[in-house]
Coordinates of N, CA and C in Angstrom, one line a residue:
X1 N -17.9 29.9 39.0 CA -18.8 29.3 39.7 C -18.6 30.2 40.7
X2 N -17.2 30.8 41.0 CA -17.1 31.9 42.1 C -18.2 32.9 41.9
X3 N -17.7 33.4 40.4 CA -18.4 34.4 40.3 C -20.0 34.2 40.3
X4 N -20.4 33.4 40.3 CA -22.2 33.4 40.5 C -22.2 32.8 42.0
X5 N -21.4 32.2 42.6 CA -21.7 32.0 44.2 C -21.5 33.7 44.9
X6 N -20.4 34.8 44.0 CA -20.6 36.1 44.9 C -22.1 36.7 44.2
X7 N -22.1 36.5 42.9 CA -23.6 37.1 42.2 C -25.1 36.6 43.5
X8 N -24.6 35.8 43.9 CA -25.9 34.2 44.3 C -26.0 35.9 46.0
X9 N -24.8 35.4 46.4 CA -24.6 35.7 47.7 C -25.5 37.6 47.8
X10 N -24.8 38.8 46.4 CA -25.5 40.0 46.4 C -26.7 40.1 46.5
X11 N -26.8 38.8 45.7 CA -29.0 39.4 45.5 C -29.4 39.0 46.5
X12 N -29.2 38.0 47.2 CA -30.4 37.7 47.9 C -29.3 38.2 48.6
X13 N -28.6 39.4 49.7 CA -28.1 39.4 51.0 C -28.9 40.2 51.5
X14 N -30.2 40.9 50.8 CA -31.0 41.2 51.5 C -32.3 40.9 52.2
X15 N -32.4 39.5 51.3 CA -32.9 38.9 52.3 C -32.8 38.1 52.8
X16 N -31.3 37.3 52.8 CA -31.5 36.0 53.6 C -30.1 36.5 54.6
X17 N -30.1 36.5 56.2 CA -29.5 37.1 57.3 C -28.5 36.0 56.7
X18 N -28.3 35.0 56.6 CA -26.8 34.3 56.7 C -27.0 34.2 55.1
X19 N -27.3 34.5 54.2 CA -25.6 35.0 53.0 C -25.0 36.0 53.1
X20 N -26.1 37.4 54.3 CA -25.8 38.5 54.3 C -24.7 38.1 55.6
X21 N -24.8 37.8 56.3 CA -22.8 36.9 56.8 C -22.7 36.3 56.3
X22 N -22.2 35.8 55.3 CA -20.7 35.3 54.5 C -20.6 36.3 54.1
X23 N -21.1 37.2 53.7 CA -20.8 38.2 52.9 C -20.0 38.8 53.1
X24 N -20.5 39.2 54.4 CA -19.5 40.3 55.6 C -18.3 39.9 55.9
X25 N -18.1 39.0 56.3 CA -16.6 37.5 55.7 C -16.6 38.1 55.7
X26 N -16.4 37.2 54.5 CA -15.9 37.5 53.7 C -15.0 38.4 52.3
X27 N -15.6 39.4 52.1 CA -14.9 41.0 53.2 C -14.4 41.8 53.5
X28 N -14.3 41.0 54.8 CA -13.4 41.6 56.0 C -12.4 40.8 56.1
X29 N -12.5 39.5 55.3 CA -11.4 39.1 55.8 C -10.2 38.5 53.8
X30 N -10.6 39.7 53.4 CA -10.0 39.7 52.2 C -9.8 38.5 51.0
X31 N -10.7 37.9 50.6 CA -10.3 36.5 51.0 C -10.3 36.5 48.8
X32 N -10.7 35.5 48.5 CA -10.5 35.4 47.6 C -11.9 35.6 46.9
X33 N -13.3 35.6 47.2 CA -14.2 35.6 46.5 C -14.6 37.6 46.1
X34 N -14.5 38.6 46.9 CA -14.8 39.3 47.0 C -13.7 40.3 46.3
X35 N -12.8 39.6 46.0 CA -11.8 39.8 44.4 C -12.0 39.5 43.4
X36 N -12.5 38.5 42.8 CA -12.8 37.4 41.9 C -13.3 38.7 40.4
X37 N -14.1 40.0 40.9 CA -14.6 40.8 39.8 C -13.2 40.8 39.3
X38 N -12.1 41.9 39.7 CA -11.4 42.5 39.7 C -10.7 41.6 39.0
X39 N -10.0 40.5 39.6 CA -9.5 38.9 39.3 C -9.5 39.0 37.6
X40 N -10.8 38.8 37.9 CA -11.5 38.5 35.8 C -11.1 39.9 34.7
X41 N -11.2 40.8 36.0 CA -11.3 42.0 34.3 C -9.5 42.4 34.1
X42 N -9.0 42.2 34.7 CA -7.4 41.8 34.8 C -7.3 40.6 33.6
X43 N -7.6 39.9 33.8 CA -6.9 38.7 32.9 C -7.5 37.9 32.2
X44 N -8.7 39.0 31.7 CA -8.9 38.7 30.5 C -9.9 40.2 30.4
X45 N -8.5 41.5 30.5 CA -8.9 42.4 30.0 C -10.5 43.3 29.6
X46 N -11.4 43.1 30.5 CA -12.7 43.4 30.3 C -12.9 45.2 30.9
X47 N -13.1 45.8 31.0 CA -14.0 47.1 30.5 C -15.1 47.3 31.4
X48 N -16.3 46.5 30.7 CA -17.4 46.8 31.4 C -17.7 46.1 32.7
X49 N -18.8 45.9 33.2 CA -19.0 45.7 34.2 C -18.5 43.7 34.8
X50 N -17.7 43.0 35.3 CA -18.6 41.5 35.2 C -19.4 40.8 35.1
X51 N -20.1 39.8 34.4 CA -21.1 39.4 34.3 C -20.7 37.6 34.2
X52 N -21.9 37.0 34.0 CA -21.4 35.7 33.6 C -21.4 35.5 32.0
X53 N -22.1 36.2 31.3 CA -21.8 36.1 30.0 C -20.7 36.8 29.6
X54 N -20.4 37.6 29.8 CA -19.3 38.7 29.5 C -18.9 37.6 30.2
X55 N -17.9 37.2 31.2 CA -17.0 36.0 31.5 C -16.8 35.4 30.1
X56 N -18.1 34.6 29.7 CA -17.7 33.3 29.3 C -17.5 34.4 27.9
X57 N -17.6 34.7 27.4 CA -17.5 35.5 25.7 C -16.0 35.6 26.2
X58 N -15.2 36.3 27.4 CA -14.4 37.3 26.3 C -13.6 35.8 27.1
X59 N -13.7 34.5 27.8 CA -12.9 33.0 27.9 C -13.0 32.8 26.7
X60 N -14.6 32.9 26.0 CA -14.1 32.5 24.8 C -13.0 33.3 23.6
X61 N -12.8 34.2 23.2 CA -12.0 35.5 22.6 C -10.1 35.0 22.9
X62 N -10.4 34.6 24.7 CA -9.0 34.5 24.9 C -8.8 33.3 24.1
X63 N -9.3 32.0 24.8 CA -9.5 30.7 24.4 C -9.0 30.4 21.9
X64 N -9.8 31.2 22.0 CA -10.0 31.6 20.4 C -8.9 32.5 19.6
X65 N -8.4 33.1 19.9 CA -7.0 33.8 20.3 C -4.7 33.3 20.2
X66 N -6.1 32.9 21.3 CA -4.2 31.5 22.0 C -3.8 30.8 20.3
X67 N -5.9 29.6 20.2 CA -5.4 29.1 18.6 C -4.3 29.5 17.9
X68 N -5.5 30.8 17.6 CA -5.3 31.6 16.7 C -3.7 32.2 16.5
X69 N -2.9 32.4 16.9 CA -1.4 32.5 17.3 C -0.7 31.2 17.4
X70 N -1.6 30.0 17.9 CA -0.5 28.7 17.8 C -0.5 28.2 16.4
X71 N -2.0 29.0 15.6 CA -1.7 28.3 14.0 C -1.1 29.1 12.7
X72 N -1.2 30.5 13.3 CA -0.7 31.3 12.8 C 1.3 31.3 12.8
X73 N 2.1 30.6 14.0 CA 3.1 31.2 14.3 C 3.3 29.6 13.1
X74 N 3.0 28.1 13.4 CA 3.0 27.2 12.7 C 3.0 27.4 11.0
X75 N 2.1 28.1 10.9 CA 2.2 28.5 9.5 C 3.1 29.2 8.7
X76 N 3.9 30.1 9.9 CA 4.6 31.2 9.7 C 6.1 30.6 9.6
X77 N 6.3 29.7 10.7 CA 7.1 28.5 10.8 C 7.0 28.2 9.2
X78 N 6.3 27.4 8.7 CA 6.3 26.2 7.6 C 7.3 26.8 6.9
X79 N 6.0 28.4 6.5 CA 6.6 29.2 5.3 C 8.2 29.5 4.9
X80 N 8.5 29.6 6.5 CA 10.5 30.4 6.0 C 10.4 29.0 5.6
X81 N 10.2 28.4 6.5 CA 11.9 27.0 5.8 C 11.8 27.0 4.0
X82 N 13.0 27.1 3.4 CA 13.0 26.4 2.6 C 12.7 24.9 2.5
X83 N 11.7 24.7 1.3 CA 12.9 22.7 1.3 C 14.0 22.6 0.5
X84 N 15.2 21.2 0.9 CA 16.1 21.3 0.4 C 15.8 20.3 -0.8
X85 N 16.1 20.3 -2.1 CA 16.2 19.7 -2.9 C 17.2 18.4 -3.4
X86 N 16.5 17.6 -3.6 CA 17.6 16.2 -4.2 C 19.2 16.5 -4.0
X87 N 19.0 17.6 -5.3 CA 20.6 18.0 -5.5 C 21.4 18.4 -4.7
X88 N 20.4 19.4 -3.4 CA 21.5 20.0 -2.6 C 21.6 19.0 -1.6
X89 N 20.8 17.9 -1.3 CA 21.4 17.3 -0.4 C 22.5 16.2 -0.8
X90 N 22.7 15.7 -2.6 CA 23.9 15.5 -2.8 C 25.4 16.4 -3.1
X91 N 25.0 17.7 -2.6 CA 26.2 18.8 -3.1 C 26.9 18.5 -1.8
X92 N 25.3 18.4 0.0 CA 26.1 18.8 1.0 C 26.5 17.2 1.3
X93 N 26.1 16.6 1.1 CA 26.9 14.6 1.1 C 26.4 14.9 1.7
X94 N 25.2 14.7 2.0 CA 24.2 13.5 2.9 C 23.6 12.5 2.2
X95 N 24.0 11.4 2.6 CA 23.1 10.0 1.7 C 21.8 10.3 2.2
X96 N 20.9 10.8 3.1 CA 19.1 10.3 3.5 C 19.2 11.6 4.0
X97 N 17.5 12.0 3.3 CA 16.7 12.8 3.7 C 15.7 12.3 4.8
X98 N 16.1 13.8 6.0 CA 15.6 13.7 6.6 C 13.5 13.2 6.5
X99 N 13.3 13.0 7.8 CA 12.0 12.3 7.8 C 11.1 13.7 7.7
X100 N 11.5 14.7 8.5 CA 10.7 15.8 9.1 C 10.6 16.4 7.5
X101 N 11.7 16.4 6.4 CA 11.8 16.4 5.4 C 11.2 16.3 4.2
X102 N 11.5 15.2 4.3 CA 10.7 14.4 2.8 C 9.2 14.6 3.5
X103 N 8.6 14.9 4.3 CA 7.2 15.4 3.9 C 6.6 16.2 3.3
X104 N 7.3 17.8 4.1 CA 7.9 18.8 3.4 C 7.8 18.9 1.9
X105 N 8.5 17.8 1.4 CA 9.3 18.0 0.0 C 7.7 17.0 -0.6
X106 N 6.7 16.3 0.0 CA 5.7 15.7 -0.4 C 4.4 16.7 -0.5
X107 N 4.6 17.6 0.5 CA 3.4 18.1 0.8 C 3.3 19.6 -0.3
X108 N 4.8 20.1 -1.1 CA 4.7 20.2 -2.0 C 5.3 19.7 -3.4
X109 N 4.8 18.7 -3.4 CA 5.2 18.2 -4.6 C 5.9 17.8 -5.0
X110 N 7.1 18.5 -4.9 CA 8.2 18.2 -4.9 C 9.3 16.6 -5.1
X111 N 8.1 15.6 -4.8 CA 9.2 14.2 -4.7 C 7.3 13.3 -4.7
X112 N 7.8 12.5 -4.3 CA 6.3 10.9 -4.1 C 7.2 9.8 -3.2
X113 N 6.8 9.5 -3.0 CA 7.0 8.4 -1.2 C 7.0 7.3 -2.9
X114 N 8.5 6.3 -2.7 CA 8.8 5.6 -3.4 C 8.9 3.9 -2.7
X115 N 8.0 2.7 -2.8 CA 8.5 1.8 -2.4 C 10.0 1.2 -3.0
X116 N 11.0 0.9 -2.1 CA 12.1 0.6 -2.0 C 12.4 -0.7 -3.0
X117 N 13.3 -0.7 -4.1 CA 13.1 -2.1 -5.5 C 14.4 -2.6 -5.2
X118 N 13.9 -3.8 -5.4 CA 15.9 -4.7 -4.9 C 15.9 -5.5 -6.4
X119 N 16.9 -5.0 -6.6 CA 17.2 -5.8 -7.9 C 18.2 -7.1 -8.0
X120 N 17.2 -8.5 -8.8 CA 18.1 -9.1 -7.8 C 19.5 -9.2 -9.1
X121 N 19.3 -9.4 -10.5 CA 20.3 -10.1 -11.5 C 21.3 -8.7 -11.0
X122 N 21.4 -8.0 -9.8 CA 22.5 -6.8 -9.7 C 23.3 -7.3 -8.7
X123 N 24.7 -7.5 -8.7 CA 25.8 -7.2 -7.7 C 25.2 -6.6 -6.1
X124 N 24.8 -7.0 -5.1 CA 24.8 -6.6 -4.3 C 25.9 -5.9 -3.3
X125 N 25.5 -4.3 -2.6 CA 26.7 -4.1 -2.4 C 27.8 -4.5 -1.1
X126 N 26.8 -6.1 -0.4 CA 27.5 -6.7 0.2 C 28.8 -7.6 -0.4
X127 N 28.3 -7.9 -1.5 CA 28.9 -8.7 -2.1 C 30.3 -7.9 -2.6
X128 N 30.3 -7.1 -3.5 CA 31.4 -6.3 -3.6 C 31.7 -5.5 -2.5
X129 N 31.6 -5.4 -1.2 CA 32.4 -4.9 -0.1 C 33.5 -6.5 0.1
X130 N 33.0 -7.2 0.2 CA 33.5 -8.7 0.2 C 34.4 -8.9 -1.2
X131 N 34.1 -8.4 -2.2 CA 35.4 -8.1 -2.9 C 36.7 -7.5 -3.0
X132 N 36.2 -6.6 -2.8 CA 37.4 -5.3 -1.6 C 38.1 -5.8 -0.5
X133 N 37.3 -6.4 0.2 CA 37.8 -7.1 1.6 C 39.9 -8.1 1.1
X134 N 39.2 -8.8 0.0 CA 39.5 -10.4 -0.2 C 40.3 -9.5 -0.9
X135 N 40.5 -8.6 -2.0 CA 42.2 -8.1 -3.0 C 42.4 -7.2 -2.1
X136 N 42.1 -6.3 -1.0 CA 43.4 -6.1 -0.1 C 43.5 -7.0 1.3
X137 N 42.9 -8.1 1.6 CA 43.9 -8.9 1.4 C 44.9 -9.7 1.7
X138 N 44.9 -9.4 -0.2 CA 45.7 -10.7 -1.5 C 46.9 -9.9 -1.1
X139 N 46.9 -8.4 -1.0 CA 48.0 -7.2 -1.5 C 48.8 -7.0 0.1
X140 N 47.5 -7.3 0.6 CA 48.1 -7.3 2.8 C 49.3 -8.7 2.5
X141 N 49.2 -9.8 2.1 CA 49.9 -11.5 2.3 C 50.6 -11.2 1.2
X142 N 50.9 -10.2 0.2 CA 51.7 -10.5 -0.8 C 53.1 -9.1 -0.5

């Protein structure tokens, strides 16, 4: 927007004295308006003259480059991670698999999501724990 304003002032400075005066004051005070072309050249690494079209192309190129960097960074970080299989979890002694690792395992096709099932015929862990506590209490009382 500032670039368009500067271009408009420069194009019409010969015809309109008011615009010429505005441009002269901006140049003598060294405000951001006359320096905008230099700033744009440095920010977007432009070698040719700064025009609206060149600026738009440079902005899009920079944006696409940033997006590409983010995507490739994520892909590289995913490829460098080696998912831990279920046997590794048993070796380490972990009881539950981390939800982040489950997603990567599912995506790799190593496992699937299963609904938990409850076996009604089997004694629950809570009942077994109660029996153990009762046995321990009997042993303590003796």
